[in-house]
Coordinates of C-alpha atoms in Angstrom, one line a residue:
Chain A
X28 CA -120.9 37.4 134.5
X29 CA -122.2 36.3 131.1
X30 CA -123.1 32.9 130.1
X31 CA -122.8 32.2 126.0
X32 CA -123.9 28.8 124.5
X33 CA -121.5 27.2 121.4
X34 CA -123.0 24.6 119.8
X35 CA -120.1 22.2 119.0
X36 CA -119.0 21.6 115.3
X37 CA -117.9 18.4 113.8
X38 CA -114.9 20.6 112.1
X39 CA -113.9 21.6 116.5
X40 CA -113.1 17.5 116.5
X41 CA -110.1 16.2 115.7
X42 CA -109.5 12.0 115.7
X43 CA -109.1 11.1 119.5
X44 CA -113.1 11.4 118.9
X45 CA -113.2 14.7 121.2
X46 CA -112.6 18.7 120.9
X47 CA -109.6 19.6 120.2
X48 CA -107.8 21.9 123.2
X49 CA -107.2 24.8 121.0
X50 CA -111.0 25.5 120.5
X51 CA -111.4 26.4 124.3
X52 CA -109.0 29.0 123.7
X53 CA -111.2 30.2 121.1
X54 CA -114.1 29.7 123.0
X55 CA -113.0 31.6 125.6
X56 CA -112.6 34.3 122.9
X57 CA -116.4 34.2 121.9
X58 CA -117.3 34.2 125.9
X59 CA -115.5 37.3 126.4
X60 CA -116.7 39.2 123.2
X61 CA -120.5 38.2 124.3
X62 CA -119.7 39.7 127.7
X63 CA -118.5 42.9 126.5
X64 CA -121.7 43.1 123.7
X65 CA -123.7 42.0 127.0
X66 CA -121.9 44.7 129.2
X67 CA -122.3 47.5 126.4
X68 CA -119.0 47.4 125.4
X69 CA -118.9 45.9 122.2
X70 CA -115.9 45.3 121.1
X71 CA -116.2 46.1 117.9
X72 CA -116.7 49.6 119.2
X73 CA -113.4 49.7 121.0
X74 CA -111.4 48.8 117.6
X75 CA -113.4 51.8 115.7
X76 CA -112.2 53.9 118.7
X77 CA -108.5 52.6 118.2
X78 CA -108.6 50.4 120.9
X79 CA -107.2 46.9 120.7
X80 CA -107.3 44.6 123.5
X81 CA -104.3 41.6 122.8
X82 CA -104.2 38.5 124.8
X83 CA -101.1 38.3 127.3
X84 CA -101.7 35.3 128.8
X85 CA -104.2 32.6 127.9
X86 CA -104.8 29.3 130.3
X87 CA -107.0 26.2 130.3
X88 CA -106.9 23.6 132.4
X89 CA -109.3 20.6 130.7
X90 CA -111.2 18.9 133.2
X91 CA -113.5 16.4 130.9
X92 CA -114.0 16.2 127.0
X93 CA -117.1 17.0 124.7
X94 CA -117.5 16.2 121.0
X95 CA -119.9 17.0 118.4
X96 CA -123.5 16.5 119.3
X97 CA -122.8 18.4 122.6
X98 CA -124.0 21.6 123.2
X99 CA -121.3 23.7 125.5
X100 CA -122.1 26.9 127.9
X101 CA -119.4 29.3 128.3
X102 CA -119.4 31.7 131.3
X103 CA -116.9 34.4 131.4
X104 CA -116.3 37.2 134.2
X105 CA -114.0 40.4 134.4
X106 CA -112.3 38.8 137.5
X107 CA -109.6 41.8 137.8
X108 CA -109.6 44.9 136.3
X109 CA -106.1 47.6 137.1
X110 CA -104.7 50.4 135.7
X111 CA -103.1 48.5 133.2
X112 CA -104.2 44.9 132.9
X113 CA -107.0 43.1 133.1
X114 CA -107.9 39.6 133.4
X115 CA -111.4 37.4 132.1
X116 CA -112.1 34.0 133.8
X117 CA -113.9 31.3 132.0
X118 CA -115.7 27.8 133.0
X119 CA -117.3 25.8 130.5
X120 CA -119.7 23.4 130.9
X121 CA -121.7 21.0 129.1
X122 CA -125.6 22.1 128.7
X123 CA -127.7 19.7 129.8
X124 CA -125.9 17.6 132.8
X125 CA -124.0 21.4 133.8
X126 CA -120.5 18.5 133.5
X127 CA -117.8 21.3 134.0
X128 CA -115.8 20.4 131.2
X129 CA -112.9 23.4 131.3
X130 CA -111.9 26.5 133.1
X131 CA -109.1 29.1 132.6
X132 CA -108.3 32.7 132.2
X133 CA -106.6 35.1 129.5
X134 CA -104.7 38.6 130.7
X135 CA -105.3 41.3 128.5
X136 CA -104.4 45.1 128.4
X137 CA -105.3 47.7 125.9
X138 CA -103.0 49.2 122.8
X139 CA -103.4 52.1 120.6
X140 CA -102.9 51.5 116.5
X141 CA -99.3 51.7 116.6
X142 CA -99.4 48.8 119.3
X143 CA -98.4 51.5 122.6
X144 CA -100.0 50.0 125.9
X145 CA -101.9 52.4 127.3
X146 CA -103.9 53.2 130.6
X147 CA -108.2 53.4 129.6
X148 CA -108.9 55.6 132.2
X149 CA -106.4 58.0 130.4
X150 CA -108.1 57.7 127.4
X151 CA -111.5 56.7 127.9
X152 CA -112.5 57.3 131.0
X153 CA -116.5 56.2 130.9
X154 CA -115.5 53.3 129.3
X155 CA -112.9 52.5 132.0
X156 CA -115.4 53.1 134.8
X157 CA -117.9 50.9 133.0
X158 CA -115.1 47.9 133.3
X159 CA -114.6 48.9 136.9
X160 CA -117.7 48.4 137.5
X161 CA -118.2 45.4 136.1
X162 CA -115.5 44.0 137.3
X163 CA -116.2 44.7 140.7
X164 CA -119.8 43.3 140.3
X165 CA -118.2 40.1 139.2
X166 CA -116.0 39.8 141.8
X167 CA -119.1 40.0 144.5
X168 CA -121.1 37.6 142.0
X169 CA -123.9 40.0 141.4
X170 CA -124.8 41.9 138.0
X171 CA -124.8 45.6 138.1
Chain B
X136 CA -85.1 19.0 123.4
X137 CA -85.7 19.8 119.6
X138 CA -86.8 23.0 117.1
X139 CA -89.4 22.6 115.0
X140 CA -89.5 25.4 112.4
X141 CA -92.6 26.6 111.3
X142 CA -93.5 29.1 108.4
X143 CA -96.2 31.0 109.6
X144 CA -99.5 31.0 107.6
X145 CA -102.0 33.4 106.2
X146 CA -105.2 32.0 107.3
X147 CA -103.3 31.8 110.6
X148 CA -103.7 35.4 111.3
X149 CA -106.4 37.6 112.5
X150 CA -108.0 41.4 111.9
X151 CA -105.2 42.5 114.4
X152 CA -103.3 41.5 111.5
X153 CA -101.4 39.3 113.6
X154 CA -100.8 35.5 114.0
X155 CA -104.2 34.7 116.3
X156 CA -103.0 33.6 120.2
X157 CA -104.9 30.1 120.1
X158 CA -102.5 29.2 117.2
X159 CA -99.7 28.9 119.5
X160 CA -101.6 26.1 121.2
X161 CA -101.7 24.5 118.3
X162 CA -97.5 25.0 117.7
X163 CA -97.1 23.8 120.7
X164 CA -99.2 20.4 119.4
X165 CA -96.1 20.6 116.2
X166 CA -93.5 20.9 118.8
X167 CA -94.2 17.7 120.8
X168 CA -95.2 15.5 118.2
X169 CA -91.7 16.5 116.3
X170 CA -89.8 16.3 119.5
X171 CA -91.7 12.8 119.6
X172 CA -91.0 11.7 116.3
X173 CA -87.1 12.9 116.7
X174 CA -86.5 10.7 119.9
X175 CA -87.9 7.8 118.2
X176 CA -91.3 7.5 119.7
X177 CA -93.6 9.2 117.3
X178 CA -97.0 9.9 118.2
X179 CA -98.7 7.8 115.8
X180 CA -96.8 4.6 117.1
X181 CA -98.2 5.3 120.8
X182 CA -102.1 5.6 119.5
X183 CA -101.3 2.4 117.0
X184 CA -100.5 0.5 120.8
X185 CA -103.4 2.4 121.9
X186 CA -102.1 5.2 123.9
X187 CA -103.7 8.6 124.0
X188 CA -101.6 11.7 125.5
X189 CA -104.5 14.3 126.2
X190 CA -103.9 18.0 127.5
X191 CA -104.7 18.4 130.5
X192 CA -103.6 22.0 130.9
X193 CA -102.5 24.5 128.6
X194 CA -100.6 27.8 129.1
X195 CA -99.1 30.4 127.0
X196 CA -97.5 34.0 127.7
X197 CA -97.5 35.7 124.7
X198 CA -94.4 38.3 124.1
X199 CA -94.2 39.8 121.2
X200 CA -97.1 39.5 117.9
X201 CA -95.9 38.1 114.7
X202 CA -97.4 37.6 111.3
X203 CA -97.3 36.3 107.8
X204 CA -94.0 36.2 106.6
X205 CA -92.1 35.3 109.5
X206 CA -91.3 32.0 110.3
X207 CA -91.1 30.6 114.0
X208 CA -88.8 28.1 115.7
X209 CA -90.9 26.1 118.3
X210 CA -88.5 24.4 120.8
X211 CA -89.6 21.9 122.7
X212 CA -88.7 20.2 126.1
X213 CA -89.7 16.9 128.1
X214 CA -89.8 19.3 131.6
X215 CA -91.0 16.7 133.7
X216 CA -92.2 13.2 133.7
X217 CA -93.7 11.3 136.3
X218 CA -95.7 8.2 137.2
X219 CA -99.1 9.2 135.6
X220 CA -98.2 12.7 134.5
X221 CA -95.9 15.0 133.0
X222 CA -95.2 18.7 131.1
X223 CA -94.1 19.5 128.0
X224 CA -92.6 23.1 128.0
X225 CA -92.3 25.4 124.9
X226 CA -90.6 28.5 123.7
X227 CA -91.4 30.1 120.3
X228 CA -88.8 32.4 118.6
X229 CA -89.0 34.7 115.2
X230 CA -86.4 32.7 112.7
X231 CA -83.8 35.7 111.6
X232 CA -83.8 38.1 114.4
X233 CA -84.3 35.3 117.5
X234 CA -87.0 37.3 118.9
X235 CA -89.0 35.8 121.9
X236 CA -92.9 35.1 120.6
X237 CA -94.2 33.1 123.4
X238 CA -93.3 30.3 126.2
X239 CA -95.6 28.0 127.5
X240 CA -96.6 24.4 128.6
X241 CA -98.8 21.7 128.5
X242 CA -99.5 19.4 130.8
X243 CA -100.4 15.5 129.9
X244 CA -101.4 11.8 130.8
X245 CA -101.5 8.6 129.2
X246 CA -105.2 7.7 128.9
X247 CA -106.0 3.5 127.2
X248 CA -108.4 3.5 124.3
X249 CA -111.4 3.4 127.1
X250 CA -110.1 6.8 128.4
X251 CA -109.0 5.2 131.6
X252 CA -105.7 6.8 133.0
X253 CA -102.9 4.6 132.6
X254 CA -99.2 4.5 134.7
X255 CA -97.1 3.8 131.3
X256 CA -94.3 2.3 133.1
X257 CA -96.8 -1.1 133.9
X258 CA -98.1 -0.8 130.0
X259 CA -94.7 0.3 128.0
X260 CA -91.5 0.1 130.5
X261 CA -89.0 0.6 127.2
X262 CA -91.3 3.6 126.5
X263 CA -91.5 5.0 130.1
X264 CA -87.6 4.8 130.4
X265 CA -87.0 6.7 126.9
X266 CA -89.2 9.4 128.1
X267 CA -87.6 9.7 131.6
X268 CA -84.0 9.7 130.1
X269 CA -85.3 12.5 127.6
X270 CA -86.9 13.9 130.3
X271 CA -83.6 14.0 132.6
X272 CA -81.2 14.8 129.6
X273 CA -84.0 18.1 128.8
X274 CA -83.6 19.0 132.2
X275 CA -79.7 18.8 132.5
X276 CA -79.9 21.0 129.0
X277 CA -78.3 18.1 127.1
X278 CA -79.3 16.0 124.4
X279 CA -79.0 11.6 125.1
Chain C
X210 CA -95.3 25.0 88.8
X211 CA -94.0 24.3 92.2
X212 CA -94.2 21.1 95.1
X213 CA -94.6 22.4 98.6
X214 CA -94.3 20.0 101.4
X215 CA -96.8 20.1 103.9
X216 CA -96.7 17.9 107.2
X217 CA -100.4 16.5 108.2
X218 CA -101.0 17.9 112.1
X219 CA -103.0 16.5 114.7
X220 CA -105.5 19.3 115.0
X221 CA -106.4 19.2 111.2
X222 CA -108.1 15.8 111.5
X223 CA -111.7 15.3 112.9
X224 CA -113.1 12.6 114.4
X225 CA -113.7 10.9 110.8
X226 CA -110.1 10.4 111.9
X227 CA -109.1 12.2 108.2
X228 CA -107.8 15.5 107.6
X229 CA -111.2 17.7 108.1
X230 CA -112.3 18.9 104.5
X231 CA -111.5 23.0 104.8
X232 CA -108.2 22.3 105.8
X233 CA -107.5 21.6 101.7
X234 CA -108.6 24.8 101.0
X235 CA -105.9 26.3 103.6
X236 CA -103.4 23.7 101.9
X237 CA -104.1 25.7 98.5
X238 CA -103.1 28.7 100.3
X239 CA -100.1 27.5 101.2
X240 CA -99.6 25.9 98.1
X241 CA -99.7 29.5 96.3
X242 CA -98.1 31.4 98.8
X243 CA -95.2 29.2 98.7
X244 CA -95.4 29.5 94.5
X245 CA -95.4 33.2 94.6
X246 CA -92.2 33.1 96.9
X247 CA -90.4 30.3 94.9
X248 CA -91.5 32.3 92.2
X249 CA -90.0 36.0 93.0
X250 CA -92.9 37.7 93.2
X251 CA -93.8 36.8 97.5
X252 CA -97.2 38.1 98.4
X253 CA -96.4 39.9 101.4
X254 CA -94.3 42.3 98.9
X255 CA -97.4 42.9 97.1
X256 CA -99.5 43.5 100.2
X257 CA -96.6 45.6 101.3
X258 CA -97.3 47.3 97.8
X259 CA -101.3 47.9 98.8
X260 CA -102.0 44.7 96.2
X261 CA -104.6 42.3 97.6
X262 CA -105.4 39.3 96.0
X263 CA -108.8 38.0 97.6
X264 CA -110.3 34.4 96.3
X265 CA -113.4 34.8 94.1
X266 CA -113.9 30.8 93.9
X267 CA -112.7 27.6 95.4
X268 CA -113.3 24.2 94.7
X269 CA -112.4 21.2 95.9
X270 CA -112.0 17.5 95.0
X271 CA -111.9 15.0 97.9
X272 CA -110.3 11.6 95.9
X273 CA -108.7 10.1 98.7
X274 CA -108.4 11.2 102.9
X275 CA -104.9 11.5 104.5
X276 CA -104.8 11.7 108.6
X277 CA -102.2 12.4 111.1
X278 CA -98.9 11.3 110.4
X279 CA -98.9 11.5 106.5
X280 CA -97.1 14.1 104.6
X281 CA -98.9 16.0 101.5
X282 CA -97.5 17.3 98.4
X283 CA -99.0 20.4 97.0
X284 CA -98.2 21.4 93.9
X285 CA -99.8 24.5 92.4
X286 CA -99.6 25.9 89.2
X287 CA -101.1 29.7 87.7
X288 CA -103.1 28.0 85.3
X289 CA -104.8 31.0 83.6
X290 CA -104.0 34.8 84.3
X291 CA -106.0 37.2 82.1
X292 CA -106.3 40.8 82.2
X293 CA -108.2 40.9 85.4
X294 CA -108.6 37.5 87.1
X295 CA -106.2 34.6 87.4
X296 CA -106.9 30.8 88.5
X297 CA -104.2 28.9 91.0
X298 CA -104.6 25.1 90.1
X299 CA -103.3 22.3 92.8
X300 CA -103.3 18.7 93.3
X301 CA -102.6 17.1 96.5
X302 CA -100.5 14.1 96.6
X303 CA -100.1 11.4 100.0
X304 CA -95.8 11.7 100.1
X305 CA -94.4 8.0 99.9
X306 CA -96.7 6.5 97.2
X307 CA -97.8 9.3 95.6
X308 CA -101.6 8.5 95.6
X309 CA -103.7 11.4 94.8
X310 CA -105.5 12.8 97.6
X311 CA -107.8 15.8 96.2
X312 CA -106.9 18.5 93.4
X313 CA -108.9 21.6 92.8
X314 CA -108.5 25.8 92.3
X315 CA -109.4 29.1 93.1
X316 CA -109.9 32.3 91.1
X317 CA -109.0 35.7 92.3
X318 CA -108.5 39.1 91.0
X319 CA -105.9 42.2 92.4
X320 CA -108.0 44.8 94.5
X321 CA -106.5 47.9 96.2
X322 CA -106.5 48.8 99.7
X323 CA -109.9 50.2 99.1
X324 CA -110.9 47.4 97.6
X325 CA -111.6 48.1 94.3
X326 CA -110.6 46.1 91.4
X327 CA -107.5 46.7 89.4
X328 CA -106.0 45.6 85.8
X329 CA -102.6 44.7 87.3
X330 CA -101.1 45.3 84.2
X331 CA -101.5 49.3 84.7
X332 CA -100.1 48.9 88.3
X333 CA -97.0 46.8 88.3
X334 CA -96.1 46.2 84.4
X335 CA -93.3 43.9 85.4
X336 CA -95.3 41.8 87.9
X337 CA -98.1 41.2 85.1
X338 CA -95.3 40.2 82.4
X339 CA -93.4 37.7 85.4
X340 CA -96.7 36.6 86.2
X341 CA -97.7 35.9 82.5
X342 CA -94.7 34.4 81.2
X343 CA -95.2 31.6 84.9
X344 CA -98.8 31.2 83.6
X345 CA -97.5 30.6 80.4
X346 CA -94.9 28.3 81.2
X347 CA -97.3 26.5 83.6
X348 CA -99.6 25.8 80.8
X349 CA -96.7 24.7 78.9
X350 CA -95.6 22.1 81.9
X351 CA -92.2 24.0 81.7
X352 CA -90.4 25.9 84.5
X353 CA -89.3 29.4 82.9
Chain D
X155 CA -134.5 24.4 103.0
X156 CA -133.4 25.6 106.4
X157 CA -131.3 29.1 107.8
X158 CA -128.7 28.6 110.3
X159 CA -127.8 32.1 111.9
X160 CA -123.6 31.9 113.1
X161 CA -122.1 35.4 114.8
X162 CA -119.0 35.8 112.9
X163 CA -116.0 35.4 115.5
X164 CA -112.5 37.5 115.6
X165 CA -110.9 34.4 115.2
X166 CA -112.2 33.6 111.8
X167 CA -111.1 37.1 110.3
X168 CA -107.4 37.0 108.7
X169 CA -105.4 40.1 108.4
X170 CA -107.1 41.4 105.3
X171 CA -109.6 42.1 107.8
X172 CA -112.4 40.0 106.3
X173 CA -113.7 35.9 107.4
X174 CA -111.2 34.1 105.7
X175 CA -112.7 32.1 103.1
X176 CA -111.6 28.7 104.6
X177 CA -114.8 29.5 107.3
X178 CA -117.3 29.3 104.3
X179 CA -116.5 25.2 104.0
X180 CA -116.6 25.3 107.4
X181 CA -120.1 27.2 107.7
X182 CA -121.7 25.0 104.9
X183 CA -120.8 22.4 107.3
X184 CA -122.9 23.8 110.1
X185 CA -125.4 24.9 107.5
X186 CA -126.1 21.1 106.8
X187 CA -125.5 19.9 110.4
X188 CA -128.1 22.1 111.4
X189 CA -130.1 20.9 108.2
X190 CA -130.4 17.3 109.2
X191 CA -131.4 18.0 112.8
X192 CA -134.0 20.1 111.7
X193 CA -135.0 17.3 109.5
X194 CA -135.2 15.6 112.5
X195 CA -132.4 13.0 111.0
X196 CA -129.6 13.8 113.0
X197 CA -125.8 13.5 112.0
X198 CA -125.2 12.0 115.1
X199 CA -127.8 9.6 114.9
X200 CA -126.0 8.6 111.3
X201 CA -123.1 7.9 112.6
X202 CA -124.2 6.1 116.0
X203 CA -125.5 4.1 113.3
X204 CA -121.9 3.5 111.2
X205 CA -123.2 5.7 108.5
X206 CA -120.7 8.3 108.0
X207 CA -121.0 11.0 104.8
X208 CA -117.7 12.5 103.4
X209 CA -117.8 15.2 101.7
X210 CA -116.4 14.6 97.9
X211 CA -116.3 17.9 96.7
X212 CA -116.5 21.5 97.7
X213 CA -117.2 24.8 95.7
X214 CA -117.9 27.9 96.8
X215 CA -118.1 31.6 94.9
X216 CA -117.3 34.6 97.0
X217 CA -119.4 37.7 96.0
X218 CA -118.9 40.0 98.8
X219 CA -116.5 39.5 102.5
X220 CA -117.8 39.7 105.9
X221 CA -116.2 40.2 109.2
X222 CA -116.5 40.4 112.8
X223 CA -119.0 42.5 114.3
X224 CA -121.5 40.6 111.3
X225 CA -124.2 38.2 111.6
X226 CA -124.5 35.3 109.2
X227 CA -127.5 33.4 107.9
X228 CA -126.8 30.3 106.3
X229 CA -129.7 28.8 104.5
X230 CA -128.8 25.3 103.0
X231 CA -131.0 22.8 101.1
X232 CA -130.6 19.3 99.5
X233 CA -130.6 20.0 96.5
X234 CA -130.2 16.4 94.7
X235 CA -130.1 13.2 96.4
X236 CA -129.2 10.1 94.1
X237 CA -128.8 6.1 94.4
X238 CA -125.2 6.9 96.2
X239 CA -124.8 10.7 95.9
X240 CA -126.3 14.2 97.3
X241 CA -125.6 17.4 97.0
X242 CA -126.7 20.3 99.8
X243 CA -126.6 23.2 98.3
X244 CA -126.1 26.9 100.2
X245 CA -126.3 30.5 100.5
X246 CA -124.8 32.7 102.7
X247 CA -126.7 36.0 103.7
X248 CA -125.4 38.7 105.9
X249 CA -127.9 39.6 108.6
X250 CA -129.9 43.1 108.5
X251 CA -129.4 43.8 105.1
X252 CA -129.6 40.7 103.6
X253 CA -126.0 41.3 101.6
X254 CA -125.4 38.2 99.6
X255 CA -122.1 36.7 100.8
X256 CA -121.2 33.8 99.2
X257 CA -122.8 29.9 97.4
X258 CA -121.7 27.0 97.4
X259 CA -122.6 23.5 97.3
X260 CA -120.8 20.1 98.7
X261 CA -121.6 16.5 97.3
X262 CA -121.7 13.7 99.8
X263 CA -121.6 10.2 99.6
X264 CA -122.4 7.3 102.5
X265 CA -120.5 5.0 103.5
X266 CA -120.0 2.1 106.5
X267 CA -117.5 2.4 109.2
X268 CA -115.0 0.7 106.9
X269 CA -115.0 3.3 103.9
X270 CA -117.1 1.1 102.0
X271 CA -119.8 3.2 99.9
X272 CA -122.9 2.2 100.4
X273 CA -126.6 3.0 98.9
X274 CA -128.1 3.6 101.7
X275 CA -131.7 2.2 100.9
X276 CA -130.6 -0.9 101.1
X277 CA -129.2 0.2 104.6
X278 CA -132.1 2.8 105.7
X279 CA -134.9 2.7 103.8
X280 CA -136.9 4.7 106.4
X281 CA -133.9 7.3 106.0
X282 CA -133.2 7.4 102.4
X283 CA -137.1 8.2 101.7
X284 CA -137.0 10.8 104.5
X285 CA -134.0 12.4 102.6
X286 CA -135.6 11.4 99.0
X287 CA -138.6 13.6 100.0
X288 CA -136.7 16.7 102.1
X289 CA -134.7 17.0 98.2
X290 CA -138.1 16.9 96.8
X291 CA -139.4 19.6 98.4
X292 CA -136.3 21.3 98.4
X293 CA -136.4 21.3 94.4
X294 CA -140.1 22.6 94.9
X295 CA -139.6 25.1 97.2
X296 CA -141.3 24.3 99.9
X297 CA -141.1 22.2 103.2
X298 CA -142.0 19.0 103.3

């Protein structure tokens, strides 16, 4: 697990006075890239190697609102990790009171260049024990 | 239900060079507030009376990538609607070849300017009935 | 010069309750995307071609906000195009009384896929000429 | 003068592979947010206060692109502040080798809840010579 702190922007608002839903989607985004650059898996590294990791499936469920001013904690994990997919949770909560303001989860798998799915392990095999790893660490809420 | 077309955007995609995923949460925002304004009760008229419609959950599958140049057709239906909450649900296609994009839903309530949940039927009845018959007609695959 | 029609959405505003400020800047973009197309010369076939054309400058003026449930008029016109960088003008109008709602431009200049510079002019003759004689005509407040 | 440091995120890239330059507005923003708390004069203490400060125009000159996997320094600084009008101005360094990126500036007004402008030592006197002398020392080069 890896916590990343987002200090909300006035642009994240929109006129109900809060942030609007879409930027948890993108927060989730930053969560996940600071987990892998936290894991040793940047994923900038991944795209030199001709890796490319598309969202599948992305899910929030919005449990309170924050606006600007607020400063926001975003904790992401590797919940499941297969052969083919993979799957990061996400909660995010306001810094200061811990309010748990969101939670959700995005499905992943890897591609090649020319957008084939392919299986890591088949490809890179460190890299795909690394993710097993930490995946499995995540799952027993310990860091490896 | 109702199709909202959309002409997809440069600054709307990513590095991937495709369309970025959290901008289908945000097509799913142009869906309901056209399929609003097209059964007569636009958006803007509900937060003039003071009622807000926040997300309370969001979900997207994404199917196939698209990018600039393509234009999308968002359709939107009323899926459910009950006493405090109800679903909007969403498919995006590719305008020309009717290629599935993404399906997906969002979840809402109907909060009063304090944020306090609100049953609409004791605020708006002539509202509360619109939406249920749209609702009912969306489900039965037939417009009122 | 051309008019392109842009509906105000929900997740553009901020909690100013206006349209957020960088959202005009995408509105140029459309503005000149749209041009290009209406035009004859789209930009995806000249990124299909290996022509970029990234933004050198942008600037804005704010006159008046617009929010959620107004419609803008962008109209955009090449104002200069020179041997090697060109300037897209725009004005923003509020649809229904027509009040002006910002105007501005951006400068930009052809690069290849390596990013270097190019005289267009030496790359696509008939391109340059179609685009001169639109800067010409824009200049001249006629349609060619 | 103050540097705000943002991690450029995969979401801000467009398919030309670079930030898109909408962000920039968007950064200057956060470059002057972060400004004014440093100042220790808070946005959000302006606007608990009814003071709100538009932005009336935006320019920005692109020298070179950035993209994900970069680290941004934004160092803003208030560069004029008039009766009714300032002006932040900005620079936008990539971090490690100091790259120039981009400068802009934004002018600002006040004004009241309603949309009135409003000088704002007549409102905030305490405030207006706080700001008076940050754009002093600003001009001077040094901190106040």
């Amino acid at each position: 697990m890896h916590t990343h702190t987002h200090i909300v922007q006035y642009y994240e608002t929109d006129r109900m006075n809060f942030v609007h839903h879409s930027n948890y989607i993108r927060w989730f985004e930053e969560g996940r890239v600071a987990y892998l650059e936290a894991a040793g898996a940047p994923y900038t590294d991944m795209e030199a190697a001709g890796l490319l990791c598309p969202v599948l499936e992305a899910h929030c469920r919005y449990r309170h609102p924050c606006t600007f001013g607020d400063t926001v904690e975003i904790t992401t994990a590797l919940s499941t990790f297969g052969r083919v997919r993979f799957t990061f949770s996400y909660t995010v909560h306001r810094q200061g009171d811990g309010l748990l303001l969101a939670e959700g989860h995005t499905e992943h798998c890897f591609i090649d260049a020319n957008g084939r799915p392919l299986a890591l392990a088949r490809r890179d095999a460190t890299l795909a024990a690394r993710l097993t790893a930490l995946s499995a660490a995540d799952a027993a809420g310990t860091m490896p």
